């Protein structure tokens, strides 16, 4: 059910998203004020500070938001589909496959675009493997998918360790950054924005069916939901979201697992609210985490995946304790 | 020729290797309340799930108002057939009103917004099962009986033509058993609906149903009007123990001897 407090929540999250983007545009080694940032966004001056905002900070901020948003959506979907609170976007082994692809590219000494393509190829390969193996007469049961995903992930884990232990120290540094999730090399373009937009709209379109599906397959079927088709669509959708996210930023952990739980604890259980809210909160969260990742130990940078965990864990524990005591 | 609301033609059911009912043919007409009786594990739940279209048949056909069940979409089915699950709707974190609104799912018009009409129907259903004071409560905090009434309310909100009930009296005290079933049978008769109710309570079936199907251990069935089916011989054969009747034409009570 949608109540006024849900609309307020969504409103606050939109404000948070805008605020986090502004914060991210303001933070960095060159000190700029709000006025200068706004002017940089609207104008086309070639002054250094404004160029930094337009060409360095803005693309990275948007990459963070898109990555977070996609992971938020994928996390909600996986948790409903597998009916398992531990489910996250990476549970089917997609990040493992992407990591092997990306790390191989780094090992071969190939740069930026090749790492991205390697990650995409690895993610797609992993999806094909998991769905191919778990397939039984054209049906995919949650348990079979979950088991196959866990096993395939373990396999990728072993390959990743081989790659790490046989690489030079220099390569290992970039590999570790990739594995922990890092936005310093990220590039996003129109396809990513369109995917996020289509993802949110598509999720809203089926959000009521998700509300029913959360009560189990049989109940959903008896209430008119075409469970078989919906499941396949959701698995594929979540896989594409996850594959895109890891292609942009490596395997940023924590966001896709915790943001949906956090919102449910705050009362957003209806998927009509939960899905857009998860997209907004996960996006903002990653934008803020990335701002910190590149400023806290400047001029050094931290992988954003480390920061998400460092600020995410305590806030999650706090909210968990507060909702339990109520 | 008019079609029956639900017609079964030589329906056979199996679970794994185990054969349940064999070549069951049955016609359910509007205004009829059918009871489904038989031993534990004889296939009552399996039959109800198959009729609701959520389990495949082993063989045979099921026609809903003359249309093959297999040719109807899930939504078309859910608009006409509603199923009360034996286990009820599980206690996902959700409020009582949210759960009743699930019943309106097949009817929903808008992708995102709840219509005032749907909300009114959901609230009506809660009032009918006397849960109207608990609309905002979490399902997890309800008692077993309250949860069963909530499942019934969800079914009422669904407004199907055919009510399939799997042990509707589960967790209900005597007064609610009678009240809830009177509510359903009254609705069946006033709105030309029909119902098929699986139960292990012979006396409840005798009280609420006008027709009965008795599933026998050999896979055959005895079916017909209540008074023909409910005999000491039939019941003893179905349950594999001696069952005796007490009382007169007006009211009979069955008990294991």
Coordinates of C-alpha atoms in Angstrom, one line a residue:
Chain A
X1 CA 0.0 0.0 0.0
X2 CA 1.2 3.5 -0.8
X3 CA 0.7 6.0 2.0
X4 CA 1.7 9.6 2.2
X5 CA 4.8 8.7 4.2
X6 CA 6.0 6.7 1.3
X7 CA 5.7 9.6 -1.0
X8 CA 7.6 11.7 1.5
X9 CA 10.3 9.0 1.6
X10 CA 10.5 9.2 -2.2
X11 CA 10.7 12.9 -2.1
X12 CA 13.5 12.9 0.5
X13 CA 15.4 10.3 -1.6
X14 CA 15.1 12.5 -4.7
X15 CA 16.5 15.4 -2.6
X16 CA 19.2 13.1 -1.3
X17 CA 20.1 12.1 -4.9
X18 CA 20.4 15.8 -6.0
X19 CA 22.3 16.7 -2.8
X20 CA 24.8 13.8 -3.2
X21 CA 25.5 14.8 -6.8
X22 CA 26.2 18.3 -5.8
X23 CA 28.4 17.1 -2.9
X24 CA 30.3 15.0 -5.3
X25 CA 30.8 17.8 -7.8
X26 CA 32.1 20.0 -5.0
X27 CA 34.6 17.6 -3.6
X28 CA 38.1 17.3 -5.1
X29 CA 41.5 18.8 -5.0
X30 CA 40.4 22.1 -6.7
X31 CA 38.2 24.1 -4.3
X32 CA 35.1 25.3 -6.0
X33 CA 31.9 26.9 -4.6
X34 CA 28.3 25.9 -5.4
X35 CA 28.0 28.9 -7.7
X36 CA 31.0 27.9 -9.8
X37 CA 29.8 24.3 -10.0
X38 CA 26.4 25.5 -11.3
X39 CA 28.1 27.8 -13.8
X40 CA 30.3 25.0 -14.9
X41 CA 27.3 22.8 -15.6
X42 CA 25.4 25.4 -17.5
X43 CA 28.2 27.2 -19.3
X44 CA 30.9 26.1 -21.6
X45 CA 33.8 28.2 -20.2
X46 CA 37.3 26.7 -20.7
X47 CA 38.5 27.8 -17.3
X48 CA 40.3 25.0 -15.5
X49 CA 38.0 24.6 -12.5
X50 CA 34.9 24.4 -14.7
X51 CA 36.5 22.0 -17.1
X52 CA 37.4 19.7 -14.2
X53 CA 33.7 19.7 -13.0
X54 CA 32.4 19.1 -16.5
X55 CA 34.9 16.6 -17.8
X56 CA 36.2 14.8 -14.7
X57 CA 33.8 15.1 -11.8
X58 CA 30.5 15.0 -13.5
X59 CA 31.1 11.8 -15.6
X60 CA 32.5 10.0 -12.6
X61 CA 29.5 11.2 -10.4
X62 CA 27.0 10.0 -13.0
X63 CA 28.9 6.7 -13.3
X64 CA 28.6 6.2 -9.6
X65 CA 24.9 7.0 -9.6
X66 CA 24.1 4.6 -12.5
X67 CA 26.2 1.8 -11.0
X68 CA 24.5 2.2 -7.6
X69 CA 21.0 2.5 -9.1
X70 CA 21.5 -0.7 -11.2
X71 CA 22.8 -2.6 -8.2
X72 CA 19.9 -1.4 -6.0
X73 CA 17.3 -2.6 -8.6
X74 CA 19.1 -6.0 -9.1
X75 CA 19.4 -6.5 -5.4
X76 CA 15.6 -6.1 -4.8
X77 CA 14.8 -8.4 -7.7
X78 CA 17.2 -11.1 -6.6
X79 CA 15.8 -11.1 -3.0
X80 CA 12.2 -11.5 -4.2
X81 CA 13.1 -14.1 -6.8
X82 CA 15.2 -16.3 -4.5
X83 CA 13.1 -15.5 -1.5
X84 CA 16.4 -15.3 0.4
X85 CA 17.5 -12.3 2.5
X86 CA 21.1 -13.1 1.7
X87 CA 20.6 -12.8 -2.0
X88 CA 22.5 -10.0 -3.7
X89 CA 23.1 -9.1 -7.3
X90 CA 26.3 -11.2 -7.4
X91 CA 24.8 -14.4 -6.0
X92 CA 24.6 -16.0 -9.4
X93 CA 28.3 -15.6 -10.1
X94 CA 28.0 -12.7 -12.5
X95 CA 30.7 -10.6 -10.7
X96 CA 33.1 -13.6 -10.7
X97 CA 32.9 -14.0 -14.4
X98 CA 33.3 -10.3 -15.0
X99 CA 36.3 -10.2 -12.7
X100 CA 38.0 -13.0 -14.6
X101 CA 37.4 -11.2 -17.8
X102 CA 38.7 -7.9 -16.5
X103 CA 41.7 -9.3 -14.7
X104 CA 42.7 -11.3 -17.7
X105 CA 42.7 -8.0 -19.7
X106 CA 44.8 -6.4 -17.0
X107 CA 47.2 -9.4 -17.0
X108 CA 47.7 -9.1 -20.7
X109 CA 48.6 -5.5 -20.2
X110 CA 45.5 -4.2 -22.0
X111 CA 44.1 -0.9 -21.0
X112 CA 40.7 0.8 -20.2
X113 CA 38.3 -0.3 -22.9
X114 CA 39.6 -3.8 -23.0
X115 CA 39.1 -4.2 -19.3
X116 CA 35.5 -3.0 -19.7
X117 CA 34.9 -5.4 -22.6
X118 CA 36.6 -8.2 -20.7
X119 CA 34.3 -7.7 -17.8
X120 CA 31.2 -7.6 -20.0
X121 CA 32.3 -10.7 -21.8
X122 CA 33.0 -12.5 -18.5
X123 CA 29.7 -11.5 -17.1
X124 CA 27.7 -12.7 -20.1
X125 CA 29.7 -16.0 -20.1
X126 CA 28.8 -16.4 -16.5
X127 CA 25.1 -15.8 -17.1
X128 CA 25.1 -18.3 -20.0
X129 CA 26.9 -20.9 -17.9
X130 CA 24.6 -20.6 -14.8
X131 CA 21.3 -20.5 -16.8
X132 CA 22.6 -23.3 -19.1
X133 CA 23.5 -25.6 -16.3
X134 CA 20.5 -24.9 -14.1
X135 CA 18.1 -25.3 -17.0
X136 CA 15.8 -28.3 -16.6
X137 CA 13.2 -28.7 -19.4
X138 CA 13.1 -25.0 -19.9
X139 CA 12.4 -24.3 -16.2
X140 CA 14.7 -22.6 -13.7
X141 CA 14.0 -23.3 -10.1
X142 CA 15.3 -20.9 -7.5
X143 CA 17.2 -23.6 -5.6
X144 CA 18.9 -24.9 -8.7
X145 CA 19.9 -21.4 -9.9
X146 CA 21.2 -20.5 -6.4
X147 CA 23.3 -23.7 -6.1
X148 CA 24.6 -23.4 -9.6
X149 CA 25.4 -19.7 -9.0
X150 CA 27.3 -20.5 -5.8
X151 CA 29.3 -23.3 -7.4
X152 CA 30.2 -21.2 -10.5
X153 CA 31.2 -18.3 -8.2
X154 CA 33.5 -20.6 -6.3
X155 CA 35.1 -21.7 -9.7
X156 CA 35.6 -18.1 -10.7
X157 CA 37.1 -17.4 -7.3
X158 CA 39.8 -20.0 -7.9
X159 CA 40.6 -18.6 -11.3
X160 CA 40.8 -15.1 -9.8
X161 CA 43.3 -16.3 -7.2
X162 CA 45.4 -17.9 -10.0
X163 CA 45.4 -14.6 -11.9
X164 CA 46.4 -12.7 -8.7
X165 CA 49.2 -15.0 -7.6
X166 CA 50.8 -15.2 -11.1
X167 CA 50.7 -11.4 -11.8
X168 CA 53.4 -8.7 -11.2
X169 CA 53.0 -6.5 -8.2
X170 CA 52.0 -3.6 -10.5
X171 CA 49.1 -5.5 -12.1
X172 CA 48.0 -6.9 -8.7
X173 CA 47.4 -3.3 -7.5
X174 CA 45.0 -2.5 -10.4
X175 CA 43.4 -6.0 -10.1
X176 CA 42.7 -5.4 -6.4
X177 CA 41.1 -2.0 -7.1
X178 CA 38.9 -3.7 -9.8
X179 CA 37.9 -6.5 -7.4
X180 CA 36.9 -4.1 -4.6
X181 CA 35.0 -1.8 -7.0
X182 CA 36.5 1.4 -8.3
X183 CA 35.2 4.3 -10.3
X184 CA 38.4 6.0 -11.3
X185 CA 38.4 4.4 -14.8
X186 CA 34.6 4.4 -15.2
X187 CA 32.9 5.6 -18.4
X188 CA 29.2 5.7 -18.8
X189 CA 27.2 6.8 -21.8
X190 CA 23.7 7.0 -23.2
X191 CA 23.2 3.2 -23.2
X192 CA 23.8 3.1 -19.5
X193 CA 21.4 5.9 -18.7
X194 CA 18.8 4.3 -21.0
X195 CA 19.2 1.0 -19.3
X196 CA 18.7 2.5 -15.8
X197 CA 15.7 4.4 -17.0
X198 CA 14.2 1.4 -18.8
X199 CA 15.0 -0.7 -15.7
X200 CA 13.1 1.6 -13.3
X201 CA 10.1 1.9 -15.6
X202 CA 10.1 -1.9 -16.3
X203 CA 10.3 -2.6 -12.6
X204 CA 7.5 -0.2 -11.9
X205 CA 5.4 -1.9 -14.6
X206 CA 5.6 -5.3 -12.8
X207 CA 5.9 -4.0 -9.3
X208 CA 2.4 -5.2 -8.3
X209 CA 3.2 -8.6 -9.6
X210 CA 6.4 -8.6 -7.5
X211 CA 4.2 -7.8 -4.4
X212 CA 2.2 -11.0 -5.1
X213 CA 5.3 -13.1 -6.0
X214 CA 6.9 -12.3 -2.7
X215 CA 4.2 -14.5 -1.1
X216 CA 5.4 -17.5 -3.1
X217 CA 4.9 -19.1 -6.5
X218 CA 1.7 -20.9 -5.8
X219 CA -0.1 -18.0 -4.2
X220 CA 1.1 -15.7 -7.1
X221 CA -0.2 -18.2 -9.7
X222 CA -3.6 -18.5 -8.1
X223 CA -3.8 -14.7 -8.1
X224 CA -3.2 -14.5 -11.8
X225 CA 0.5 -13.9 -12.1
X226 CA 2.2 -15.7 -14.9
X227 CA 5.0 -16.8 -12.6
X228 CA 7.1 -18.7 -15.2
X229 CA 7.5 -15.9 -17.6
X230 CA 7.8 -13.3 -14.9
X231 CA 10.7 -15.2 -13.3
X232 CA 12.7 -15.6 -16.5
X233 CA 12.2 -11.9 -17.3
X234 CA 13.3 -10.9 -13.8
X235 CA 16.4 -13.2 -13.8
X236 CA 17.5 -11.8 -17.1
X237 CA 16.7 -8.2 -16.2
X238 CA 18.7 -8.5 -12.9
X239 CA 21.5 -10.2 -14.7
X240 CA 21.8 -7.4 -17.3
X241 CA 21.7 -4.7 -14.6
X242 CA 24.4 -6.5 -12.6
X243 CA 26.6 -7.2 -15.7
X244 CA 26.3 -3.5 -16.6
X245 CA 27.1 -2.3 -13.1
X246 CA 30.3 -4.5 -12.8
X247 CA 31.3 -3.5 -16.3
X248 CA 31.2 0.2 -15.2
X249 CA 32.8 -0.1 -11.7
X250 CA 34.0 -3.6 -10.9
X251 CA 32.3 -5.6 -8.1
X252 CA 31.2 -2.9 -5.7
X253 CA 30.0 -5.0 -2.8
X254 CA 27.4 -4.3 -0.1
X255 CA 25.1 -1.8 -2.0
X256 CA 22.9 -4.4 -3.6
X257 CA 22.5 -6.5 -0.5
X258 CA 22.0 -3.9 2.1
X259 CA 20.1 -1.0 0.5
X260 CA 16.9 -3.0 -0.2
X261 CA 16.9 -4.3 3.4
X262 CA 17.5 -0.9 4.8
X263 CA 14.5 0.5 2.9
X264 CA 12.3 -2.5 3.9
X265 CA 13.1 -1.7 7.6
X266 CA 12.1 1.9 7.0
X267 CA 8.7 0.6 5.9
X268 CA 9.0 0.6 2.1
X269 CA 7.9 -3.0 1.5
X270 CA 5.5 -2.3 -1.4
X271 CA 7.6 -2.8 -4.5
X272 CA 5.9 0.2 -6.2
X273 CA 7.9 2.2 -3.6
X274 CA 10.8 -0.1 -2.9
X275 CA 12.1 -0.4 -6.4
X276 CA 12.4 3.4 -7.2
X277 CA 13.5 4.0 -3.7
X278 CA 16.3 1.4 -3.9
X279 CA 17.5 2.9 -7.2
X280 CA 17.6 6.4 -5.7
X281 CA 19.2 5.4 -2.4
X282 CA 21.7 3.0 -3.8
X283 CA 22.7 5.6 -6.5
X284 CA 23.1 8.4 -3.9
X285 CA 24.9 6.1 -1.5
X286 CA 27.5 5.2 -4.1
X287 CA 27.9 8.8 -5.2
X288 CA 28.6 9.8 -1.6
X289 CA 30.9 6.9 -1.0
X290 CA 32.9 7.7 -4.1
X291 CA 33.2 11.4 -3.0
X292 CA 34.7 10.1 0.2
X293 CA 36.9 7.5 -1.6
X294 CA 38.6 10.2 -3.6
X295 CA 39.0 12.9 -0.9
X296 CA 39.6 11.2 2.5
X297 CA 43.2 10.1 1.8
X298 CA 43.8 12.5 -1.1
X299 CA 45.9 12.6 -3.2
X300 CA 45.6 8.8 -2.8
X301 CA 42.3 7.2 -3.7
X302 CA 40.5 4.4 -2.0
X303 CA 38.4 1.8 -3.9
X304 CA 34.8 2.8 -3.5
X305 CA 33.8 -0.7 -2.5
X306 CA 35.8 -0.3 0.7
X307 CA 34.0 3.0 1.5
X308 CA 30.6 1.5 0.9
X309 CA 31.3 -1.1 3.5
X310 CA 32.9 1.3 6.0
X311 CA 29.9 3.7 6.1
X312 CA 27.3 1.1 5.3
X313 CA 27.9 -1.4 8.0
X314 CA 27.5 0.9 11.0
X315 CA 24.4 2.6 9.5
X316 CA 22.8 -0.7 8.8
X317 CA 23.5 -2.0 12.3
X318 CA 22.1 1.2 13.7
X319 CA 18.8 0.9 11.8
X320 CA 18.5 -2.8 12.5
X321 CA 18.8 -2.2 16.2
X322 CA 16.3 0.7 16.2
X323 CA 13.7 -1.3 14.2
X324 CA 14.2 -4.3 16.5
X325 CA 13.7 -2.3 19.6
X326 CA 10.4 -0.9 18.3
Chain B
X1 CA -26.7 -26.0 -24.4
X2 CA -25.5 -24.1 -21.4
X3 CA -22.1 -25.0 -19.9
X4 CA -21.5 -26.1 -16.3
X5 CA -19.5 -23.6 -14.3
X6 CA -16.8 -26.3 -14.0
X7 CA -16.7 -29.6 -15.7
X8 CA -14.2 -32.4 -15.1
X9 CA -13.9 -35.0 -17.9
X10 CA -12.1 -38.2 -16.9
X11 CA -9.5 -36.4 -14.8
X12 CA -6.7 -38.5 -13.4
X13 CA -4.1 -37.2 -11.0
X14 CA -0.7 -38.6 -9.8
X15 CA 2.1 -37.4 -7.6
X16 CA 5.3 -38.9 -8.7
X17 CA 4.7 -42.6 -9.1
X18 CA 1.6 -42.6 -6.9
X19 CA -1.7 -42.7 -8.6
X20 CA -4.4 -40.6 -6.9
X21 CA -7.8 -40.2 -8.4
X22 CA -8.7 -42.0 -11.7
X23 CA -10.9 -40.7 -14.4
X24 CA -13.0 -38.4 -12.3
X25 CA -15.9 -36.8 -14.1
X26 CA -17.8 -34.1 -12.3
X27 CA -20.0 -31.1 -13.0
X28 CA -20.3 -28.2 -10.7
X29 CA -23.2 -25.8 -11.4
X30 CA -23.8 -22.3 -10.1
X31 CA -25.5 -22.1 -6.7
X32 CA -24.0 -25.5 -5.6
X33 CA -21.8 -26.1 -2.6
X34 CA -19.7 -29.2 -3.0
X35 CA -17.8 -30.9 -0.2
X36 CA -14.7 -33.0 -1.0
X37 CA -14.0 -35.8 1.5
X38 CA -11.4 -38.5 1.8
X39 CA -8.5 -39.8 3.8
X40 CA -5.3 -38.0 4.4
X41 CA -3.1 -38.1 1.4
X42 CA -5.9 -39.2 -1.0
X43 CA -5.4 -36.2 -3.2
X44 CA -7.9 -33.6 -2.1
X45 CA -5.3 -30.8 -2.1
X46 CA -3.8 -32.0 -5.4
X47 CA -7.2 -32.0 -7.0
X48 CA -8.0 -28.4 -5.8
X49 CA -4.6 -27.2 -7.1
X50 CA -5.2 -28.9 -10.4
X51 CA -8.6 -27.3 -10.7
X52 CA -7.1 -23.9 -9.9
X53 CA -4.7 -24.4 -12.8
X54 CA -1.5 -24.3 -10.7
X55 CA -0.7 -28.1 -11.1
X56 CA -0.8 -30.1 -14.3
X57 CA -3.3 -32.9 -14.8
X58 CA -2.0 -36.4 -15.5
X59 CA -4.8 -36.9 -18.0
X60 CA -8.3 -35.7 -18.7
X61 CA -9.8 -32.2 -19.3
X62 CA -11.2 -29.5 -17.1
X63 CA -13.6 -27.0 -18.7
X64 CA -14.5 -23.7 -17.0
X65 CA -17.8 -22.4 -18.4
X66 CA -17.1 -24.5 -21.5
X67 CA -13.5 -23.3 -22.1
X68 CA -10.5 -25.6 -21.5
X69 CA -8.6 -24.6 -18.4
X70 CA -5.3 -25.0 -20.2
X71 CA -6.3 -22.4 -22.8
X72 CA -7.0 -19.6 -20.3
X73 CA -4.4 -17.1 -19.1
X74 CA -3.4 -17.0 -15.5
X75 CA -5.3 -13.7 -15.1
X76 CA -8.5 -15.0 -16.8
X77 CA -8.3 -18.0 -14.4
X78 CA -7.8 -15.9 -11.3
X79 CA -10.8 -13.7 -12.3
X80 CA -13.0 -16.8 -12.1
X81 CA -11.4 -19.3 -9.7
X82 CA -10.1 -18.4 -6.2
X83 CA -8.2 -20.8 -4.0
X84 CA -7.9 -20.8 -0.2
X85 CA -4.6 -22.5 0.5
X86 CA -4.4 -25.0 3.4
X87 CA -1.4 -23.3 4.8
X88 CA -2.9 -19.8 4.3
X89 CA -0.9 -16.9 2.9
X90 CA 2.4 -17.0 4.6
X91 CA 3.5 -14.3 6.9
X92 CA 5.7 -12.1 4.7
X93 CA 6.2 -8.8 6.4
X94 CA 3.0 -7.1 5.3
X95 CA 0.0 -5.4 6.9
X96 CA -3.4 -7.0 7.0
X97 CA -4.8 -4.5 4.5
X98 CA -1.9 -5.1 2.1
X99 CA -2.6 -8.8 2.2
X100 CA -6.3 -8.5 1.5
X101 CA -5.5 -6.2 -1.4
X102 CA -3.5 -9.1 -3.0
X103 CA -7.0 -10.6 -3.7
X104 CA -7.7 -7.7 -6.0
X105 CA -4.6 -8.4 -8.1
X106 CA -6.4 -10.0 -11.0
X107 CA -8.9 -7.1 -11.2
X108 CA -6.4 -4.2 -11.0
X109 CA -6.8 -1.6 -13.7
X110 CA -4.0 0.8 -12.9
X111 CA -0.3 -0.1 -13.0
X112 CA 0.5 1.9 -9.9
X113 CA -2.5 3.3 -8.2
X114 CA -5.0 1.6 -5.9
X115 CA -8.6 2.4 -7.0
X116 CA -11.1 3.5 -4.3
X117 CA -13.3 0.7 -5.5
X118 CA -10.6 -2.0 -4.8
X119 CA -9.9 -0.5 -1.4
X120 CA -13.6 -0.5 -0.5
X121 CA -13.9 -4.1 -1.5
X122 CA -10.9 -5.1 0.5
X123 CA -12.2 -3.2 3.5
X124 CA -15.6 -4.9 3.1
X125 CA -14.0 -8.3 3.0
X126 CA -12.1 -7.5 6.3
X127 CA -15.4 -6.4 7.9
X128 CA -17.1 -9.6 6.8
X129 CA -14.4 -11.7 8.6
X130 CA -14.4 -9.3 11.5
X131 CA -10.8 -8.1 11.1
X132 CA -11.7 -4.5 10.3
X133 CA -10.1 -3.2 13.4
X134 CA -6.8 -4.8 12.5
X135 CA -6.2 -3.4 9.0
X136 CA -2.9 -1.8 9.9
X137 CA -1.5 -4.8 12.0
X138 CA 1.4 -6.8 10.8
X139 CA 0.4 -10.3 9.6
X140 CA 3.1 -11.9 11.6
X141 CA 1.5 -10.7 14.8
X142 CA -1.9 -12.3 14.1
X143 CA -3.1 -15.5 15.8
X144 CA -3.6 -18.7 13.7
X145 CA -7.4 -18.1 13.5
X146 CA -7.0 -14.5 12.6
X147 CA -4.6 -15.4 9.8
X148 CA -7.1 -18.0 8.5
X149 CA -9.8 -15.3 8.4
X150 CA -7.4 -13.0 6.7
X151 CA -6.9 -15.6 4.0
X152 CA -10.7 -15.9 3.6
X153 CA -11.0 -12.2 3.4
X154 CA -8.4 -12.2 0.6
X155 CA -10.4 -14.8 -1.2
X156 CA -13.6 -12.8 -0.8
X157 CA -11.9 -9.7 -2.2
X158 CA -10.9 -11.7 -5.2
X159 CA -14.6 -12.3 -6.0
X160 CA -14.2 -15.4 -8.1
X161 CA -17.1 -17.4 -9.7
X162 CA -15.8 -20.6 -8.1
X163 CA -14.4 -20.8 -4.6
X164 CA -12.0 -23.6 -4.0
X165 CA -11.4 -24.1 -0.3
X166 CA -8.7 -26.3 1.2
X167 CA -9.5 -27.0 4.9
X168 CA -11.3 -23.7 5.5
X169 CA -12.0 -24.5 9.1
X170 CA -8.3 -24.8 10.0
X171 CA -7.4 -22.9 13.2
X172 CA -11.0 -21.5 13.5
X173 CA -13.0 -22.0 16.7
X174 CA -16.4 -23.5 16.4
X175 CA -18.3 -20.3 16.2
X176 CA -16.0 -18.9 13.4
X177 CA -16.1 -22.2 11.5
X178 CA -19.9 -21.9 11.3
X179 CA -20.0 -18.1 10.7
X180 CA -17.3 -18.2 8.0
X181 CA -18.8 -21.0 6.1
X182 CA -22.3 -19.6 6.4
X183 CA -20.9 -16.4 4.9
X184 CA -19.4 -18.3 2.0
X185 CA -22.5 -20.4 1.3
X186 CA -24.8 -17.4 1.5
X187 CA -22.5 -15.6 -1.0
X188 CA -22.6 -18.6 -3.3
X189 CA -26.4 -18.7 -3.3
X190 CA -27.0 -15.0 -3.5
X191 CA -24.5 -14.3 -6.3
X192 CA -24.9 -17.6 -8.3
X193 CA -21.3 -18.7 -7.5
X194 CA -20.2 -22.2 -6.6
X195 CA -17.8 -23.7 -4.1
X196 CA -15.8 -26.9 -3.7
X197 CA -14.4 -27.4 -0.2
X198 CA -12.0 -30.0 0.9
X199 CA -12.3 -30.9 4.6
X200 CA -11.7 -33.7 7.0
X201 CA -14.7 -32.6 9.1
X202 CA -17.6 -34.8 7.9
X203 CA -20.1 -32.9 10.0
X204 CA -19.0 -29.5 8.8
X205 CA -19.4 -30.8 5.2
X206 CA -22.8 -32.2 6.0
X207 CA -23.8 -28.9 7.5
X208 CA -22.6 -26.6 4.7
X209 CA -22.6 -28.6 1.5
X210 CA -25.5 -29.7 -0.7
X211 CA -23.3 -32.0 -2.8
X212 CA -20.4 -34.2 -2.0
X213 CA -17.5 -36.0 -3.6
X214 CA -16.0 -38.9 -1.6
X215 CA -12.6 -40.0 -2.7
X216 CA -12.0 -43.7 -2.2
X217 CA -8.6 -45.4 -1.6
X218 CA -8.8 -47.3 -4.9
X219 CA -8.9 -44.0 -6.9
X220 CA -12.6 -44.0 -7.6
X221 CA -15.2 -41.6 -6.2
X222 CA -18.7 -41.5 -5.0
X223 CA -20.5 -38.3 -5.8
X224 CA -24.0 -36.8 -5.7
X225 CA -26.4 -35.1 -3.4
X226 CA -25.4 -34.9 0.3
X227 CA -27.9 -37.4 1.7
X228 CA -27.1 -40.1 -0.9
X229 CA -23.4 -39.9 -0.4
X230 CA -23.3 -39.6 3.4
X231 CA -24.1 -43.1 4.4
X232 CA -22.4 -45.2 7.0
X233 CA -21.3 -47.7 4.3
X234 CA -19.8 -45.1 2.0
X235 CA -18.0 -43.3 4.7
X236 CA -16.6 -46.4 6.3
X237 CA -15.3 -47.5 2.9
X238 CA -13.7 -44.1 2.3
X239 CA -12.0 -43.8 5.6
X240 CA -11.2 -47.5 6.2
X241 CA -12.7 -47.5 9.6
X242 CA -16.2 -48.0 10.9
X243 CA -18.2 -44.7 10.9
X244 CA -21.7 -44.5 12.4
X245 CA -24.4 -41.9 12.2
X246 CA -26.5 -40.5 15.0
X247 CA -29.7 -38.4 14.7
X248 CA -32.7 -38.1 12.4
X249 CA -33.5 -36.8 8.9
X250 CA -33.2 -33.2 10.0
X251 CA -29.7 -33.4 11.5
X252 CA -27.3 -36.3 11.4
X253 CA -23.9 -36.6 13.2
X254 CA -21.2 -38.9 12.1
X255 CA -18.6 -40.4 14.5
X256 CA -16.0 -43.2 14.4
X257 CA -17.4 -46.2 16.1

